[in-house]
mmCIF file of C-alpha atoms and ligand atoms in Angstrom:
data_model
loop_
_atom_site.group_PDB
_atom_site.id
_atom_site.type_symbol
_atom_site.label_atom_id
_atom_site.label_comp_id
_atom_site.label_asym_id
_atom_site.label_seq_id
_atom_site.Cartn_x
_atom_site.Cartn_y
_atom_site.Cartn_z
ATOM 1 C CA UNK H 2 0.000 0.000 0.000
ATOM 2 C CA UNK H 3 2.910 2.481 0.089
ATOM 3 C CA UNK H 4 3.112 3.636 -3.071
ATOM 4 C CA UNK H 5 4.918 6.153 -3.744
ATOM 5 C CA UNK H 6 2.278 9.013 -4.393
ATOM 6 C CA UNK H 7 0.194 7.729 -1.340
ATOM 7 C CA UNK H 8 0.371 11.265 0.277
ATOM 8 C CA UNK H 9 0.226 13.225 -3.006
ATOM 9 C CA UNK H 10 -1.127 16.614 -3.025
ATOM 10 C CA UNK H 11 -1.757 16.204 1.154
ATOM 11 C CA UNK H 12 -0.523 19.052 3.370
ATOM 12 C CA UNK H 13 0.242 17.916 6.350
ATOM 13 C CA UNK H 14 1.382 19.835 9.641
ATOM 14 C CA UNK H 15 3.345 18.083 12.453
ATOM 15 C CA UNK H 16 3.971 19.456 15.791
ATOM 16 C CA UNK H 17 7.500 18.540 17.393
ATOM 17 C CA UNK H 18 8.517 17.364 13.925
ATOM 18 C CA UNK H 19 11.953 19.385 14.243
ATOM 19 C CA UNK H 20 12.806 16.021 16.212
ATOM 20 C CA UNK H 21 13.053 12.400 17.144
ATOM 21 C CA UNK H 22 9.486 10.627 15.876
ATOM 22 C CA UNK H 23 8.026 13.734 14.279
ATOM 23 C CA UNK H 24 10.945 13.918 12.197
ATOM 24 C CA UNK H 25 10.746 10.399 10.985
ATOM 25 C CA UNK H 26 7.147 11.064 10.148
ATOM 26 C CA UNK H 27 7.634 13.651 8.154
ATOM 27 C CA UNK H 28 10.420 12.187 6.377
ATOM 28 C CA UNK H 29 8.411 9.702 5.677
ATOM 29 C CA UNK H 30 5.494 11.449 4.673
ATOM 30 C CA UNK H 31 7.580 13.859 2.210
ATOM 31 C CA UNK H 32 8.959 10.319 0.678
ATOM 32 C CA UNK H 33 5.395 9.090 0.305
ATOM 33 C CA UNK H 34 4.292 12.962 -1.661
ATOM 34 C CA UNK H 35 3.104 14.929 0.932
ATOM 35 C CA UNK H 36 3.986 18.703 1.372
ATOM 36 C CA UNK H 37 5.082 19.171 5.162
ATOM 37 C CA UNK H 38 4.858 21.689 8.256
ATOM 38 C CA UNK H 39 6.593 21.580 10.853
ATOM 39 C CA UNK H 40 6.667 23.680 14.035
ATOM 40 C CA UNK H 41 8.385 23.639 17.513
ATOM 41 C CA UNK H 42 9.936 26.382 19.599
ATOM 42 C CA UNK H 43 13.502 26.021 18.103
ATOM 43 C CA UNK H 44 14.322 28.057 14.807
ATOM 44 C CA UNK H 45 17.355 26.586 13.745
ATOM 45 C CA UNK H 46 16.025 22.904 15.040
ATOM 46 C CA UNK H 47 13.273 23.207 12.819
ATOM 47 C CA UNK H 48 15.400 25.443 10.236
ATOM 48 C CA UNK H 49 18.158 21.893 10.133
ATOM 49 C CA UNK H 50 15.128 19.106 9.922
ATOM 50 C CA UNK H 51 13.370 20.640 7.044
ATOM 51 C CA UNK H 52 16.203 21.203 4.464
ATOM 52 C CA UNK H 53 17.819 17.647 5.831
ATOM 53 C CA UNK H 54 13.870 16.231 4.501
ATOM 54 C CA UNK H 55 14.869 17.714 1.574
ATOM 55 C CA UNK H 56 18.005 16.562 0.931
ATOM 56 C CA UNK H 57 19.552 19.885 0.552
ATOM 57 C CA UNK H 58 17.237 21.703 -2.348
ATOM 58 C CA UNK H 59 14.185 23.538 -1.776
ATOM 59 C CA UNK H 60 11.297 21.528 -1.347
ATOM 60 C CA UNK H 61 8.060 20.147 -0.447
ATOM 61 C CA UNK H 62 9.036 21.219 3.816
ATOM 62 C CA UNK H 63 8.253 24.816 5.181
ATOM 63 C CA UNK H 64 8.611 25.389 8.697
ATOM 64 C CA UNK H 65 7.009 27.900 11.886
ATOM 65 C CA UNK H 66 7.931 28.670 15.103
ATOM 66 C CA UNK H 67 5.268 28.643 17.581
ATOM 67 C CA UNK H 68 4.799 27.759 21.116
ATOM 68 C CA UNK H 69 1.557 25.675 20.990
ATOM 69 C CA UNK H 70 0.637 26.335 24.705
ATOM 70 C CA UNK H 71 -0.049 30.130 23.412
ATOM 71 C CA UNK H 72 -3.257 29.590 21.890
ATOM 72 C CA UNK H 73 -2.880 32.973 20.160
ATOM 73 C CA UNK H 74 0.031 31.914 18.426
ATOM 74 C CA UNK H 75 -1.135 28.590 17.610
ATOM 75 C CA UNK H 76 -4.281 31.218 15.439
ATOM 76 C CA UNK H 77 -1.331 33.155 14.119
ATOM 77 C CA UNK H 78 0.479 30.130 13.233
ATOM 78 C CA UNK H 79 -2.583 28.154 11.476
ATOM 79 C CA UNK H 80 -3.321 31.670 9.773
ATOM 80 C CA UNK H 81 -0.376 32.036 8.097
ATOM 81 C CA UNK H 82 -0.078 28.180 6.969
ATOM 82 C CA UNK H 83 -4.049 28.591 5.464
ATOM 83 C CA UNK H 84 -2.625 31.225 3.561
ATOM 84 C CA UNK H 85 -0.361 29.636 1.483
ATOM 85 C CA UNK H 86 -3.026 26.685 1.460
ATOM 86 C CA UNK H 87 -4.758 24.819 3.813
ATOM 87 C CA UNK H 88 -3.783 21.512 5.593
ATOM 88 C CA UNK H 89 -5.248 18.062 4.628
ATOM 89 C CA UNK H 90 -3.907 16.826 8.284
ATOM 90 C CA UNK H 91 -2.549 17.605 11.374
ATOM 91 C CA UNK H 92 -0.090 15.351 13.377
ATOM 92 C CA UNK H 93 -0.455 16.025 17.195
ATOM 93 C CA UNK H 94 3.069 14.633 18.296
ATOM 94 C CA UNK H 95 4.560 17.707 20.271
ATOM 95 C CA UNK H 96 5.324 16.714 24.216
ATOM 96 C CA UNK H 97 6.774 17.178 27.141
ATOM 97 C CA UNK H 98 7.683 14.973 29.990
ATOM 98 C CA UNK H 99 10.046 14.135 32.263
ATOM 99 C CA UNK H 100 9.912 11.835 35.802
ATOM 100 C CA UNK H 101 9.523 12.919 39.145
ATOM 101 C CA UNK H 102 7.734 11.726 42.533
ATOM 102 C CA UNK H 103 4.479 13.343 41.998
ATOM 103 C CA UNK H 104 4.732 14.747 45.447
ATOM 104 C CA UNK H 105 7.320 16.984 44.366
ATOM 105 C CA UNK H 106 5.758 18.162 41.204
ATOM 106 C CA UNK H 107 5.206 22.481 41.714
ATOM 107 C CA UNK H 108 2.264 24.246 39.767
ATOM 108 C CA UNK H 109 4.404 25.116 37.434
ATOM 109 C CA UNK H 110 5.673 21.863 36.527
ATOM 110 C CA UNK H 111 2.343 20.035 36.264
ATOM 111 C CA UNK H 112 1.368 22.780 33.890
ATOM 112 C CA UNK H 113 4.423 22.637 31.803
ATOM 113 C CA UNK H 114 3.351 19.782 30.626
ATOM 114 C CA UNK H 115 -0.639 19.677 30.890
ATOM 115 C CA UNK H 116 0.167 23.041 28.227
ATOM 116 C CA UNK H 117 1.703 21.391 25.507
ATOM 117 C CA UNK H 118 0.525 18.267 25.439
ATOM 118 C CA UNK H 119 -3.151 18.371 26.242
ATOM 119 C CA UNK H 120 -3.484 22.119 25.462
ATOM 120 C CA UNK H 121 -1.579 22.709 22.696
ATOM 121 C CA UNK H 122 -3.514 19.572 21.013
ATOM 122 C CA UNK H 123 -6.384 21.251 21.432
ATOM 123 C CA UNK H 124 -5.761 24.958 20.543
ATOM 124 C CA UNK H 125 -3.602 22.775 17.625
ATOM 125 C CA UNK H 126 -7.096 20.452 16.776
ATOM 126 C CA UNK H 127 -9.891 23.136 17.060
ATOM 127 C CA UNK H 128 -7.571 26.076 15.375
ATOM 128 C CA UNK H 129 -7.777 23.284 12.167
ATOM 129 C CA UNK H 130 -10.727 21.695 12.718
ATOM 130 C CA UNK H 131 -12.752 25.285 12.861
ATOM 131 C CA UNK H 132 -11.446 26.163 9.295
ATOM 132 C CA UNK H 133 -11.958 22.627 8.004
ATOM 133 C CA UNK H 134 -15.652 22.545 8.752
ATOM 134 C CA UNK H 135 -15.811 26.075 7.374
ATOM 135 C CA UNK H 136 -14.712 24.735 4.245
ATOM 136 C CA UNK H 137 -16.452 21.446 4.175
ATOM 137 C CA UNK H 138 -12.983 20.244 3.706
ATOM 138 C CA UNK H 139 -12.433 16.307 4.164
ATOM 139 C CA UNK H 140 -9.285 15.811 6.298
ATOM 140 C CA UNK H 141 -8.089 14.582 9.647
ATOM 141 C CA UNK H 142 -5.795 14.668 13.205
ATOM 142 C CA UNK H 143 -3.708 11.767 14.060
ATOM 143 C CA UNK H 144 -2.662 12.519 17.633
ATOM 144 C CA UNK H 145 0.522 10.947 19.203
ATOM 145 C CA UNK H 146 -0.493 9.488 22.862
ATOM 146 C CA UNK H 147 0.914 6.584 25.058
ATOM 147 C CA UNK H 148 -0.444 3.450 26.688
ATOM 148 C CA UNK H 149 -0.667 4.615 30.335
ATOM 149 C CA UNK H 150 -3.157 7.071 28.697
ATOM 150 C CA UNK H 151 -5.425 4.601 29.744
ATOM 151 C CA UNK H 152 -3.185 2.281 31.632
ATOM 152 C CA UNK H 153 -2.104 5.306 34.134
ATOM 153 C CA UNK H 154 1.562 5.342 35.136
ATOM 154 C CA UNK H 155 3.794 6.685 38.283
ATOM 155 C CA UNK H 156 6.124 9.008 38.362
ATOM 156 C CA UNK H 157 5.012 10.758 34.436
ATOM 157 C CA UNK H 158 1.484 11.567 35.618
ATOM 158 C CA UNK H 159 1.390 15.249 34.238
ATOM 159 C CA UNK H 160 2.308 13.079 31.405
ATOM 160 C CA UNK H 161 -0.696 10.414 31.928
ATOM 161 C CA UNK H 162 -3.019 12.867 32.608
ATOM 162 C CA UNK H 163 -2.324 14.715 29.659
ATOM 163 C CA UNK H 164 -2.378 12.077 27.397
ATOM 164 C CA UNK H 165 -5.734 10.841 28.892
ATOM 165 C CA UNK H 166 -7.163 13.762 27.807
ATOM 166 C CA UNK H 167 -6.066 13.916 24.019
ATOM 167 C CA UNK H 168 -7.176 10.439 23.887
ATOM 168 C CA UNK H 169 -10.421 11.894 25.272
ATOM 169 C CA UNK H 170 -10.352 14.590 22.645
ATOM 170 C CA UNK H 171 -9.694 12.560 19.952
ATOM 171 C CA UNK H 172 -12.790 10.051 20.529
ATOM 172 C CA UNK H 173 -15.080 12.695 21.102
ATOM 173 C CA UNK H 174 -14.424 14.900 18.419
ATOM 174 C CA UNK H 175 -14.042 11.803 16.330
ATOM 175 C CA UNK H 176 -18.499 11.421 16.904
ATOM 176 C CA UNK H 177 -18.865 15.437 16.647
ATOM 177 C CA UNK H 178 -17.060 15.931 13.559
ATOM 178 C CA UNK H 179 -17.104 12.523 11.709
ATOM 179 C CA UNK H 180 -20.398 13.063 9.957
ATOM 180 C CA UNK H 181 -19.136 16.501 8.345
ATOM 181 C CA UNK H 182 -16.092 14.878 7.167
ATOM 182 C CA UNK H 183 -12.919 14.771 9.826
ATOM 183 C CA UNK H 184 -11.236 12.131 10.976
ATOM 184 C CA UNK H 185 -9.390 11.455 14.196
ATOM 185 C CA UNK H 186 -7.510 8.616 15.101
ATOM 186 C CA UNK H 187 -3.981 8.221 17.517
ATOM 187 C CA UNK H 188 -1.099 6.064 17.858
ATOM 188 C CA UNK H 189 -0.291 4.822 20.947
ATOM 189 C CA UNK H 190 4.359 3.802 20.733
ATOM 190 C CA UNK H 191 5.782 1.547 23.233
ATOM 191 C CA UNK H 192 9.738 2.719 23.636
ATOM 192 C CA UNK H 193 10.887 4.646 20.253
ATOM 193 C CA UNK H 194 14.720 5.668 21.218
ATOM 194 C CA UNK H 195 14.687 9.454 20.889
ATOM 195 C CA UNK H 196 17.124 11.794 22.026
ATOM 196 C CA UNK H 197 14.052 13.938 23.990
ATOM 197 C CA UNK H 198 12.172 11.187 25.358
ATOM 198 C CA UNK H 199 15.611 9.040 26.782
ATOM 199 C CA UNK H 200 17.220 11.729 28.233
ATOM 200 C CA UNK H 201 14.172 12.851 29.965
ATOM 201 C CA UNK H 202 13.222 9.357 31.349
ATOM 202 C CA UNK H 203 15.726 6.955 30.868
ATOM 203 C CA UNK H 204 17.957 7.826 34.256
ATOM 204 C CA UNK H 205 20.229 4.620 35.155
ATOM 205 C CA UNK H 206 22.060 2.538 32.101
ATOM 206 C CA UNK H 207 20.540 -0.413 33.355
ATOM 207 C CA UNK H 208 17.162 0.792 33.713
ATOM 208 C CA UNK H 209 17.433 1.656 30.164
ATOM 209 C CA UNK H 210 18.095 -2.175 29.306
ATOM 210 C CA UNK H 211 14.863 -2.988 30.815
ATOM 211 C CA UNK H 212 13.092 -0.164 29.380
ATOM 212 C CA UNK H 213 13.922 -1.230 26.133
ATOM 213 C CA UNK H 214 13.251 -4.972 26.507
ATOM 214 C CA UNK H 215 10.426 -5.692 28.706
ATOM 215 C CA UNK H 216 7.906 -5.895 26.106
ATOM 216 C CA UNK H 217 6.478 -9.992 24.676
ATOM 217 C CA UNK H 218 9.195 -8.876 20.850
ATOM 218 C CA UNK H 219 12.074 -7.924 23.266
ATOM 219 C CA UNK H 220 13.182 -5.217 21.769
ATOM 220 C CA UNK H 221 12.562 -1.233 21.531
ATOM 221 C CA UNK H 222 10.279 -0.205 17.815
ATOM 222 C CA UNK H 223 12.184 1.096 14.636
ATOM 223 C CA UNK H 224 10.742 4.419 13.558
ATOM 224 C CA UNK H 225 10.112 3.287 10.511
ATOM 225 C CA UNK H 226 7.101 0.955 12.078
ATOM 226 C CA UNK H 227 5.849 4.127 13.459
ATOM 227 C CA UNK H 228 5.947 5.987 10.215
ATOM 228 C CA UNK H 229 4.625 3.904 8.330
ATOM 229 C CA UNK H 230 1.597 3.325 11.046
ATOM 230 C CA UNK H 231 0.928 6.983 10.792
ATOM 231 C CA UNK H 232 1.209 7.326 7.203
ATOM 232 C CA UNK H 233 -1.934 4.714 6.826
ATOM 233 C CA UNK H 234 -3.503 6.364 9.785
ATOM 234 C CA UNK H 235 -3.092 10.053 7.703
ATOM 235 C CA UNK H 236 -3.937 8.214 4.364
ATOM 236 C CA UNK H 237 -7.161 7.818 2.641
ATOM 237 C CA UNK H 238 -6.344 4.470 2.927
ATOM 238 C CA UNK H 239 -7.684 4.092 6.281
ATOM 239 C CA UNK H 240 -10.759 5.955 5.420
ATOM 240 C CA UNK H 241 -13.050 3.906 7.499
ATOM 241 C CA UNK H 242 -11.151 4.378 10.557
ATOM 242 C CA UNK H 243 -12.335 7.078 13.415
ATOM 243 C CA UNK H 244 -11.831 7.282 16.726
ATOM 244 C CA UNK H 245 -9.295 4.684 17.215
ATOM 245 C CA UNK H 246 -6.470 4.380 18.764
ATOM 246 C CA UNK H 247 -3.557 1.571 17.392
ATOM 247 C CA UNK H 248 -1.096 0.415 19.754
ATOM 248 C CA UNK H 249 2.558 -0.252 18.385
ATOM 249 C CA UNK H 250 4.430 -1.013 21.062
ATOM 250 C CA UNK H 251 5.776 -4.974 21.095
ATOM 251 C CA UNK H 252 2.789 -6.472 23.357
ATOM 252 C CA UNK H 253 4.676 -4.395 26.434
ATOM 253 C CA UNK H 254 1.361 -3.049 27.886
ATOM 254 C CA UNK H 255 -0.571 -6.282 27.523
ATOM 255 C CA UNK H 256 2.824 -8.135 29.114
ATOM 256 C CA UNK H 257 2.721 -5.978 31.905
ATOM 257 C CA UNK H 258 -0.872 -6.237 32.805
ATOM 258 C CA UNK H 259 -1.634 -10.297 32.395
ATOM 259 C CA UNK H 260 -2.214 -11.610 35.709
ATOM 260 C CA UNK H 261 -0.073 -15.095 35.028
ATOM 261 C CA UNK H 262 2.444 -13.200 32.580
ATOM 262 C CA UNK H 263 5.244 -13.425 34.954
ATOM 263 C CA UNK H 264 5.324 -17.459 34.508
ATOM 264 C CA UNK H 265 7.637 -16.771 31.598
ATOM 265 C CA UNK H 266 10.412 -17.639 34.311
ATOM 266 C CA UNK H 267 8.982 -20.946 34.623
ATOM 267 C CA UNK H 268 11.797 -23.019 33.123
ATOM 268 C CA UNK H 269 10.991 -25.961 30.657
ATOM 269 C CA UNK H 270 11.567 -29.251 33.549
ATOM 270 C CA UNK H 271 9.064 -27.180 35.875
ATOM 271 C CA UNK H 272 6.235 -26.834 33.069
ATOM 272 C CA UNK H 273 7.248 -30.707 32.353
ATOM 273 C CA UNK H 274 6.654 -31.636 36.175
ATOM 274 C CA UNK H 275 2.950 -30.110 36.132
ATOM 275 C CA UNK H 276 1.597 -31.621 33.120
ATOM 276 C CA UNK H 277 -0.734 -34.380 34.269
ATOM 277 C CA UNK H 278 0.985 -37.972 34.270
ATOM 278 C CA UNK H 279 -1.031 -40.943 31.768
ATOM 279 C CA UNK H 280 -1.681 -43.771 32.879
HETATM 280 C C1 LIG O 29 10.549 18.161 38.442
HETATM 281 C C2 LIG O 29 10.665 19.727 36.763
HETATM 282 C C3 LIG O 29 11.526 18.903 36.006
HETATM 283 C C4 LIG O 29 11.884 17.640 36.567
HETATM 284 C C5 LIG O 29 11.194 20.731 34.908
HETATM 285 N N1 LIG O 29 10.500 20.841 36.050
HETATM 286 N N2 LIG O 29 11.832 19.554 34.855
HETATM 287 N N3 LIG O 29 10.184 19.365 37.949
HETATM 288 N N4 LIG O 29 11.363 17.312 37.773
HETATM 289 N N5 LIG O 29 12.689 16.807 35.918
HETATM 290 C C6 LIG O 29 9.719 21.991 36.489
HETATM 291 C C7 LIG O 29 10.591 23.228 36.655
HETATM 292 O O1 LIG O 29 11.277 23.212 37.890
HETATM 293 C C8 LIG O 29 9.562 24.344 36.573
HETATM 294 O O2 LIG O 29 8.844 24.494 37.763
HETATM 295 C C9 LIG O 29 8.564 23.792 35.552
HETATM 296 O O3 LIG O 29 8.756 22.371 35.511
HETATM 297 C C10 LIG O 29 8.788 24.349 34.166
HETATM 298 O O4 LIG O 29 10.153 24.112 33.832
HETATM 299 P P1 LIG O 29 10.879 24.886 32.650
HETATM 300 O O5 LIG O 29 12.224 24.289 32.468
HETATM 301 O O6 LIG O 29 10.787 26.371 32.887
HETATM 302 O O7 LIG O 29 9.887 24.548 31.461
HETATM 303 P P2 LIG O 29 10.038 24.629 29.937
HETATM 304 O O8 LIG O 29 11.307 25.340 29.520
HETATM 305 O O9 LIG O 29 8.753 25.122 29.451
HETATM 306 O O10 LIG O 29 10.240 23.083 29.505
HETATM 307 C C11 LIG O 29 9.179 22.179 29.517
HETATM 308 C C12 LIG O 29 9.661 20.805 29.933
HETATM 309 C C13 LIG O 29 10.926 20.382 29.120
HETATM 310 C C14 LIG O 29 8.498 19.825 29.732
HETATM 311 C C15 LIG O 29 10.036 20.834 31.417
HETATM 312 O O11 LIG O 29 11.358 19.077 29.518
HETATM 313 C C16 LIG O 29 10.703 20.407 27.638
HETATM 314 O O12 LIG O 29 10.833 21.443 27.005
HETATM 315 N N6 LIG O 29 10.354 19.249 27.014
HETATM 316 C C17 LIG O 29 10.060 19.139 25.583
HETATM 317 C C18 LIG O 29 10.538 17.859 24.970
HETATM 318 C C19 LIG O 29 10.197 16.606 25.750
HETATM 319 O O13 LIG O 29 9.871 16.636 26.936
HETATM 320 N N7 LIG O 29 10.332 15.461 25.043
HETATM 321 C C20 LIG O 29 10.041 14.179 25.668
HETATM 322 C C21 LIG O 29 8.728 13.674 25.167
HETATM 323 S S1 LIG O 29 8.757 11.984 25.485
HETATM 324 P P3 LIG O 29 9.223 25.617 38.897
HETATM 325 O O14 LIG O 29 8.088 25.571 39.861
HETATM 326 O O15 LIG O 29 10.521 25.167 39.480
HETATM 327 O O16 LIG O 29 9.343 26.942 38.186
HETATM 328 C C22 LIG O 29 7.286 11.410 25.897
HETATM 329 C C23 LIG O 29 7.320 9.894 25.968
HETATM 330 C C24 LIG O 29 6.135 9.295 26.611
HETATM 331 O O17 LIG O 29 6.335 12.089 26.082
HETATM 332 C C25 LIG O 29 6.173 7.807 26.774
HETATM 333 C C26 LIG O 29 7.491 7.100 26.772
HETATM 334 C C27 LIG O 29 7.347 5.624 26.601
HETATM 335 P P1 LIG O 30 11.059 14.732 21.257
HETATM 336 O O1 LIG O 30 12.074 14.498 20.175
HETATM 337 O O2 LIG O 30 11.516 15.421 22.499
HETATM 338 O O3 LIG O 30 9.862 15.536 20.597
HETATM 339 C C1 LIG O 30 9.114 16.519 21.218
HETATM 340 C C2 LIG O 30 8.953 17.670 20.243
HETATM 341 O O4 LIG O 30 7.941 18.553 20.752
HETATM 342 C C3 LIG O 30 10.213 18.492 20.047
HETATM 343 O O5 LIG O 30 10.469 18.649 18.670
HETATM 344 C C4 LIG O 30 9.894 19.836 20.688
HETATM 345 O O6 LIG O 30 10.525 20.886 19.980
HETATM 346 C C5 LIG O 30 8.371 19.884 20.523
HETATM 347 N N1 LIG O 30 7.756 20.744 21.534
HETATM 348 C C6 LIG O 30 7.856 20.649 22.888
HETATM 349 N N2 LIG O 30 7.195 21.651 23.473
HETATM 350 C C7 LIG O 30 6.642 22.376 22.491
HETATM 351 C C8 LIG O 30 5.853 23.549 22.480
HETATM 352 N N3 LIG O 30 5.482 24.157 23.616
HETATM 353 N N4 LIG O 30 5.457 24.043 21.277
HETATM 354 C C9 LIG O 30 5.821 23.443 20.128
HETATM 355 N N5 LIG O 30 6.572 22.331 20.072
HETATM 356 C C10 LIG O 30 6.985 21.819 21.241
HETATM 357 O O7 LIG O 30 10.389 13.370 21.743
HETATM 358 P P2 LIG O 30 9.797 12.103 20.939
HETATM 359 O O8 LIG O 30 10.219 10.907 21.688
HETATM 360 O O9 LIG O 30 10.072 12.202 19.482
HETATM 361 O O10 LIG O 30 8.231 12.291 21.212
HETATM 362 C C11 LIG O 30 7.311 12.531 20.151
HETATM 363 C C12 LIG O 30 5.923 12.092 20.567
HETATM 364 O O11 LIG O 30 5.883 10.686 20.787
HETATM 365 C C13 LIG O 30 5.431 12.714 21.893
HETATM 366 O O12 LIG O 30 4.053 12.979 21.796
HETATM 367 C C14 LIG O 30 5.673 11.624 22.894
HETATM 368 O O13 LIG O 30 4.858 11.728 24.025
HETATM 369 C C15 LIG O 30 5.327 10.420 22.043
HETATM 370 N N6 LIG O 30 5.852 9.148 22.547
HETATM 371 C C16 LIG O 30 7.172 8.877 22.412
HETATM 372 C C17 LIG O 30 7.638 7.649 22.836
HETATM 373 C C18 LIG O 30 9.078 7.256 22.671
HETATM 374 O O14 LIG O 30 9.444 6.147 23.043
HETATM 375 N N7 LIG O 30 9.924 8.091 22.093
HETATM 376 C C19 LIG O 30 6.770 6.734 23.422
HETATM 377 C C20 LIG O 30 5.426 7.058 23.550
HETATM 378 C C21 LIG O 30 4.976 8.274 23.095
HETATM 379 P P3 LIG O 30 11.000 22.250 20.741
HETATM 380 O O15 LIG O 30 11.646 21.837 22.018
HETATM 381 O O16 LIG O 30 11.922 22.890 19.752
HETATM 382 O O17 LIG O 30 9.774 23.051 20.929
#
């Protein structure tokens, strides 16, 4: 199914896509024909990813700087992107995170992350979506969550929360918006070695072993799974998809939560030993 036009003539903007999985996206998506956006805070971040998508010659990749948790320059932002022409998706991948004891966490520190990743989705979602419905214009958002969104998780829960709540966004605006044309569907990655999430939440090297392994494939996802996963999930191919979210993460939620998982330590003479004997 990945042909090579697949994203032909779709504009697509991806927040966070100066970096680690947003960048692979897009790279991805600009392979695949699609003209890309990206934003983040960082000029010369963004400046770097978007001629490296284009190999070094002007191109199908335009970049903005915006802070999404400023809702007025997320308007400014989608303004000035409309005006060249609007966007056939949006990509909701921008986060922040890091791991504390929640009883530590200040004010400011749950809403550093509450802002960009469950408000800056929405300013991000309902800044498109507005203009979209305006227009009668099919397209959709393909938001980037986790598994504890729905699984919870200590020490991230800004993080959790957040998530949660695009998750929540996502299926609800999914039933508002479906029947005039807009899709919304997320992806939710087990571990995806980035720079920004690892440094951030990765703090012992043996921790990172674990982190990396614990999952029923043993072994962390290439972001070229995760590319390709969105691409579908941006496609028309996927047309009669809404309101779902896809899991890509090497079975590591559905390890962790099986009451009788942990008998994988069982060795091979103790499953012998419990099989009933014939005879
Ligand atoms: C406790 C912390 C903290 C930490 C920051 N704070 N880091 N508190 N533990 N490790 C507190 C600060 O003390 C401050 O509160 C408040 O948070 C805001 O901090 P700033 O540094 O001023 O914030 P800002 O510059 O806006 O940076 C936001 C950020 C930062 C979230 C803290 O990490 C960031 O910019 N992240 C963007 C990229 C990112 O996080 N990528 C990882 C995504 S990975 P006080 O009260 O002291 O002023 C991901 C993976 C999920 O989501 C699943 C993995 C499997
Ligand atoms: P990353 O490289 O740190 O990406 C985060 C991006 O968000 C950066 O490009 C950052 O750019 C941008 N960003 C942060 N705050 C912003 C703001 N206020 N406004 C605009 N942009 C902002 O981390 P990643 O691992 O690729 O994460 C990408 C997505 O995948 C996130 O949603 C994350 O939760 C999710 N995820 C990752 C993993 C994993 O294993 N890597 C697992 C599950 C989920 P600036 O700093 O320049 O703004």
């Amino acid at each position: 199914m990945f042909l090579p036009d697949l994203l032909k003539g779709k504009r697509i903007l991806i927040t966070g896509g100066g970096t680690g999985l947003g960048k692979s996206m897009g790279k991805r998506f600009v392979e695949l024909g699609a003209e890309l956006v990206i934003c983040g805070r960082r000029q010369q971040v963004l400046e770097e990813t978007a001629w490296e998508l284009m190999a070094g010659a002007p191109g199908p990749v335009s970049w903005q700087v915006c802070d999404i948790r400023d809702a007025a320059a997320v308007e400014a932002m989608i303004d000035r992107i409309w005006a060249a022409r609007p966007l056939d998706a949006l990509v909701n991948n921008a986060a922040g995170n890091f791991i504390a004891r929640s009883e530590t966490l200040s004010p400011r520190a749950v809403d550093a992350v509450l802002g960009i990743v469950l408000h800056g989705s929405a300013y991000c979602t309902l800044a498109c979506g507005r203009r979209w419905l305006a227009e009668g214009r099919k397209a959709n958002v393909l938001s980037i969550v986790t598994t504890y969104a729905w699984t919870g998780s200590a020490y991230v829960v800004p993080s959790a929360m957040a998530k949660a709540g695009v998750l929540a966004l996502t299926r609800s605006l999914a039933v508002e918006w479906g029947p005039r044309g807009i899709r919304l569907n997320a992806i939710a990655p087990g571990p995806f070695p980035t720079q920004g999430a690892w440094e951030r939440l990765v703090p012992r090297a043996d921790l990172a072993k674990e982190f990396e392994s614990r999952n029923v494939l043993g072994r962390v996802g290439d972001h070229r799974e995760l590319a390709d996963l969105a691409t579908f999930l941006v496609s028309d191919r996927s047309g009669y998809i809404t309101g779902e979210v896809v899991t890509i993460d090497g079975g590591e939620w559905l390890k962790g939560a099986g009451q009788f998982n942990f008998l994988d330590r069982l060795t091979d003479d103790e499953w012998e030993a419990m099989r009933p004997k014939k005879g």
